[in-house]
Amino acid sequence: MKDVAREAGVSISTVSNALNGVDVLNAATREHVLNVANRLNYIPNVNGRNLKTSATKVLGLFITSMQGPYYGILTDAVYKECERNGYELNVFVTKNDRSALSSILGKRVDGAIILNDYITDKNVEQLEQAKAPVVFLDREQVSGTMSSVVFDSYKGGQIVARYLMNLGHKRLGYIQGYSNLYDDIERFRGFRDAIMEAGLEFHKDHRLVGYFEEEASYSAVKSYVRNGKRLPDAFFAANDLSAIGAIKALKSEGLVVPDDISVIGFDDIDISGFFNPPITTVNNPIARQGLLAVNRLLAMIQKKDTGRLDKLEGTLVVRNSCSVNKMVFMSD
């Protein structure tokens, strides 16, 4: 900065004001300083600036994967909202809880948005004790410096079960993602509870593992069909990628969706409306989750609000992968 000031023939404070956009300089002076800084390839010392301001103007998004449309939609929404508010975004893809905590507690970011099941309850306690501003997307955690923006996956599971039962389906199957994840736990719990409330039974053999992935769901469904077990009337896949994998597997075994069996997904990713058949699903407001997470985090960082819980509800999107169970209505 001294070099820029000397070359431009101005004071260091004038250089600082120009570089930081402080509105105390006339336009010609600011442009002159910026041109000199650019010519000298001046890059601000972020660490030095952080020591003075105790802020990085950077938010951290901590996730365990970038695979699948959900992460792309979420990350893009978070980034755009950060940019709109004058913040940078650092994305940390990690399963190392110590590395994540080091970045947050070491003040590399002003606050964190966490969708990372490797962050344990003990880690959460450490973050709370340090009063680190955090928004969780994968658990319900609220305190003075902690918020949660989650999907109401329990209600989503209920919506799916009731829709399928209204179509006359009584034997319902579930293709789960990861059984330790908040959304999968809540989605299945709502699905199963609605089935049991209707006086029906959920058969444990009808719970397959698809890991939220097309290939894994394809393999799970194909293996199930080839084992000769009686198929459910309908499969509820924990996300649309799993629904796509399930439909491909059923087709490969000569079954027609939805004539022989119904399949319903979750998330309403773009491809679900163009698949054959177009997939009935639940629209999760993924972009809104990202936008709201940034706003809640900034409100805590700027001490305008304390932590709160937001539960975002999905809506059923009816397409062509589910149909009336003709056998049930004929027998009735």
XYZ file of C-alpha atoms in Angstrom:
332
model
C 0.000 0.000 0.000
C 2.956 2.319 0.695
C 4.255 1.622 -2.814
C 0.889 2.518 -4.340
C 0.699 5.729 -2.260
C 4.237 6.769 -3.267
C 3.629 6.020 -6.963
C 0.242 7.785 -6.983
C 1.534 10.779 -4.995
C -1.144 10.447 -2.301
C -1.348 9.414 1.350
C -1.750 5.828 2.542
C -5.196 6.694 3.938
C -6.253 7.893 0.478
C -5.122 4.578 -1.015
C -7.023 2.689 1.673
C -10.190 4.703 1.024
C -9.941 4.137 -2.711
C -9.351 0.401 -2.422
C -12.160 -0.076 0.086
C -14.661 2.073 -1.774
C -15.036 4.617 1.017
C -17.064 7.497 -0.372
C -14.809 10.425 0.667
C -12.741 10.825 -2.507
C -13.580 12.534 -5.753
C -13.979 10.213 -8.731
C -10.763 11.321 -10.470
C -8.599 10.631 -7.409
C -10.170 7.239 -6.827
C -9.716 6.228 -10.464
C -6.088 7.403 -10.440
C -5.280 5.351 -7.306
C -7.017 2.245 -8.657
C -5.158 2.531 -11.953
C -1.818 2.750 -10.132
C -2.730 -0.204 -7.896
C -3.680 -2.230 -10.957
C -0.447 -1.322 -12.756
C 1.603 -2.365 -9.722
C -0.401 -5.620 -9.423
C -1.349 -4.666 -5.886
C -3.256 -7.374 -3.987
C -4.690 -6.530 -0.542
C -3.267 -8.467 2.396
C -6.468 -10.152 3.540
C -4.937 -11.505 6.740
C -3.741 -8.039 7.729
C -7.131 -6.535 6.980
C -8.834 -9.271 9.016
C -6.636 -8.494 12.028
C -7.824 -4.910 11.924
C -11.509 -5.559 11.291
C -11.843 -8.996 12.997
C -13.988 -9.974 9.995
C -13.224 -11.839 6.791
C -16.404 -11.010 4.831
C -16.339 -14.704 3.925
C -18.950 -17.363 4.722
C -18.200 -21.081 4.733
C -20.397 -23.857 3.318
C -19.392 -27.223 4.814
C -20.650 -30.282 2.909
C -19.502 -33.869 2.354
C -20.168 -34.175 -1.384
C -20.855 -32.244 -4.573
C -22.497 -35.224 -6.265
C -26.064 -34.865 -7.459
C -28.260 -31.897 -8.464
C -29.205 -30.947 -4.895
C -25.700 -29.751 -4.003
C -25.380 -27.753 -7.207
C -28.688 -25.942 -6.668
C -27.910 -25.314 -2.997
C -24.361 -24.049 -3.568
C -25.429 -21.757 -6.393
C -28.218 -20.243 -4.248
C -25.860 -19.713 -1.297
C -23.196 -18.144 -3.508
C -25.607 -15.727 -5.189
C -27.031 -14.569 -1.866
C -23.525 -14.120 -0.436
C -22.541 -12.054 -3.465
C -25.689 -9.937 -3.167
C -24.747 -9.131 0.424
C -21.096 -8.333 -0.316
C -19.655 -11.595 1.023
C -17.394 -14.219 -0.502
C -18.207 -17.926 -0.229
C -15.729 -20.700 0.554
C -17.004 -24.239 -0.034
C -15.399 -26.928 2.134
C -16.034 -30.483 0.920
C -14.811 -32.567 3.832
C -15.572 -35.506 6.097
C -12.951 -34.364 8.586
C -14.656 -32.750 11.568
C -11.355 -31.402 12.967
C -10.575 -29.663 9.684
C -14.048 -28.127 9.574
C -13.864 -26.935 13.181
C -10.387 -25.516 12.603
C -11.692 -23.384 9.746
C -14.656 -22.109 11.747
C -13.043 -21.603 15.148
C -9.842 -20.320 13.524
C -11.882 -17.414 12.101
C -11.162 -18.277 8.484
C -14.849 -17.516 7.921
C -17.246 -15.145 9.679
C -19.892 -17.847 9.907
C -20.727 -21.324 8.662
C -23.535 -23.113 6.864
C -23.265 -26.806 7.686
C -24.674 -29.801 5.826
C -22.229 -32.338 7.161
C -23.208 -35.361 9.238
C -19.573 -35.813 10.319
C -20.023 -32.791 12.581
C -20.909 -34.537 15.857
C -22.967 -33.404 18.835
C -19.700 -32.780 20.672
C -18.542 -30.561 17.795
C -21.820 -28.658 17.987
C -21.203 -28.039 21.708
C -17.740 -26.664 20.899
C -19.176 -24.310 18.289
C -21.874 -23.144 20.681
C -19.371 -22.503 23.490
C -17.262 -20.448 21.073
C -20.408 -18.530 20.031
C -19.584 -19.210 16.398
C -22.469 -18.168 14.099
C -23.713 -21.338 12.405
C -26.724 -22.388 10.333
C -27.419 -26.122 10.088
C -29.180 -27.682 7.122
C -29.126 -31.241 8.451
C -30.395 -31.040 12.037
C -32.595 -28.981 14.323
C -30.291 -26.893 16.492
C -31.214 -23.490 17.869
C -29.393 -21.170 20.281
C -28.268 -17.560 20.413
C -25.732 -18.144 17.630
C -27.200 -21.215 15.932
C -30.058 -21.550 13.467
C -31.456 -24.401 11.399
C -33.068 -24.235 7.971
C -34.378 -27.717 7.233
C -37.007 -29.349 5.053
C -40.124 -30.703 6.739
C -39.240 -34.166 5.510
C -41.565 -35.832 8.011
C -44.559 -34.078 6.469
C -43.174 -34.803 3.002
C -43.105 -38.520 3.787
C -46.700 -38.336 4.999
C -47.795 -36.559 1.815
C -46.273 -39.299 -0.339
C -47.794 -42.166 1.650
C -51.270 -40.638 1.651
C -51.127 -39.914 -2.062
C -50.149 -43.491 -2.880
C -52.789 -44.948 -0.545
C -55.433 -42.710 -2.121
C -54.515 -44.342 -5.436
C -55.356 -47.702 -3.860
C -51.807 -48.865 -3.153
C -51.526 -50.869 0.055
C -48.120 -52.522 -0.169
C -45.661 -49.647 -0.162
C -41.891 -49.809 -0.486
C -39.193 -47.272 0.405
C -35.801 -46.776 -1.254
C -33.771 -45.029 1.428
C -30.715 -42.819 1.130
C -28.475 -42.910 4.193
C -30.223 -44.046 7.371
C -28.137 -41.722 9.577
C -29.123 -38.529 7.752
C -31.776 -36.197 9.159
C -33.806 -35.910 5.949
C -33.830 -39.655 5.307
C -34.780 -40.446 8.905
C -37.613 -37.907 8.911
C -38.815 -38.793 5.398
C -39.120 -42.483 6.227
C -40.630 -41.818 9.647
C -43.408 -39.697 8.157
C -43.989 -42.252 5.386
C -44.199 -45.205 7.784
C -46.330 -43.357 10.358
C -48.910 -42.406 7.719
C -49.080 -46.023 6.552
C -49.596 -47.319 10.071
C -52.167 -44.619 10.868
C -54.166 -45.904 7.898
C -54.210 -49.373 9.466
C -51.739 -50.849 6.992
C -48.436 -52.588 7.619
C -45.031 -51.565 6.365
C -43.035 -54.675 5.483
C -39.345 -54.363 6.382
C -38.446 -56.338 3.235
C -39.799 -53.419 1.239
C -37.122 -51.054 2.544
C -34.221 -51.009 0.090
C -30.990 -49.014 0.212
C -30.252 -46.659 -2.673
C -27.864 -44.133 -1.039
C -29.608 -41.242 -2.885
C -27.859 -42.522 -6.048
C -29.193 -43.702 -9.389
C -26.798 -46.657 -9.766
C -27.207 -47.957 -6.211
C -31.007 -47.726 -6.473
C -30.920 -49.481 -9.840
C -28.918 -52.350 -8.359
C -31.108 -52.616 -5.242
C -34.373 -52.766 -7.190
C -33.036 -55.099 -9.869
C -31.719 -57.486 -7.205
C -35.066 -57.392 -5.404
C -37.016 -58.242 -8.588
C -34.628 -61.047 -9.541
C -34.954 -62.619 -6.096
C -38.552 -63.367 -7.002
C -40.030 -61.566 -4.009
C -43.506 -60.105 -4.298
C -43.209 -56.503 -5.371
C -44.829 -53.621 -3.533
C -47.662 -51.803 -5.300
C -45.479 -48.680 -5.299
C -41.963 -47.519 -4.432
C -41.227 -44.226 -2.699
C -37.644 -43.246 -3.555
C -35.886 -40.903 -1.116
C -34.876 -38.615 -3.997
C -35.439 -38.296 -7.739
C -32.103 -39.876 -8.692
C -33.143 -42.990 -6.772
C -36.537 -42.925 -8.502
C -34.803 -42.795 -11.898
C -32.601 -45.752 -10.956
C -35.627 -47.715 -9.727
C -37.619 -47.082 -12.914
C -34.671 -48.119 -15.106
C -34.285 -51.333 -13.103
C -37.991 -52.165 -13.315
C -37.966 -51.525 -17.080
C -34.924 -53.770 -17.505
C -36.905 -56.584 -15.872
C -39.864 -56.137 -18.216
C -42.076 -54.168 -15.842
C -43.990 -51.073 -16.941
C -44.159 -47.945 -14.794
C -46.814 -47.015 -13.759
C -49.008 -49.822 -15.196
C -47.323 -52.604 -13.216
C -45.933 -50.565 -10.332
C -45.918 -46.898 -9.319
C -42.769 -44.961 -8.437
C -42.574 -41.560 -6.729
C -39.488 -39.453 -6.019
C -38.488 -36.445 -3.934
C -36.818 -33.046 -4.662
C -38.250 -32.293 -8.141
C -34.902 -31.901 -9.890
C -35.058 -30.669 -13.499
C -34.662 -34.066 -15.146
C -37.603 -35.583 -13.260
C -40.094 -33.707 -15.455
C -38.446 -34.886 -18.701
C -37.820 -38.526 -17.794
C -39.939 -41.295 -19.310
C -42.348 -41.461 -17.629
C -42.223 -37.977 -16.067
C -41.757 -38.575 -12.350
C -44.308 -37.701 -9.707
C -42.325 -36.132 -6.889
C -42.276 -33.651 -4.026
C -40.855 -30.238 -4.802
C -38.323 -29.265 -2.146
C -37.507 -25.524 -2.090
C -33.745 -26.104 -2.320
C -32.813 -22.648 -3.590
C -34.939 -21.028 -0.874
C -33.114 -23.130 1.736
C -29.789 -21.725 0.556
C -31.027 -18.134 0.408
C -32.648 -18.309 3.844
C -29.559 -19.942 5.360
C -27.391 -16.996 4.275
C -29.895 -14.454 5.587
C -30.208 -16.184 8.960
C -26.419 -16.423 9.240
C -25.829 -12.768 8.409
C -28.515 -11.716 10.892
C -26.600 -13.534 13.654
C -23.188 -12.259 12.499
C -24.471 -8.694 12.457
C -26.272 -9.272 15.777
C -29.629 -8.323 14.295
C -31.248 -11.589 15.394
C -30.605 -14.743 17.396
C -30.958 -18.331 16.228
C -34.226 -19.712 14.963
C -35.668 -22.820 13.305
C -37.153 -22.699 9.803
C -38.956 -25.756 8.399
C -39.618 -25.546 4.682
C -42.552 -27.530 3.328
C -42.545 -29.289 -0.021
C -45.452 -29.624 -2.444
C -46.599 -32.676 -4.370
C -45.966 -32.523 -8.126
C -48.192 -35.050 -9.897
C -46.890 -36.422 -13.200
C -47.093 -39.848 -14.844
C -45.048 -42.331 -12.796
C -47.939 -43.253 -10.498
C -51.354 -44.626 -11.386
C -54.471 -46.012 -9.740
C -54.131 -49.561 -8.438
C -56.769 -51.089 -10.686
C -56.667 -54.459 -8.936
C -57.676 -52.933 -5.606
C -60.553 -50.926 -7.023
C -61.759 -53.877 -9.122
C -61.838 -56.107 -6.038
C -63.717 -53.406 -4.130
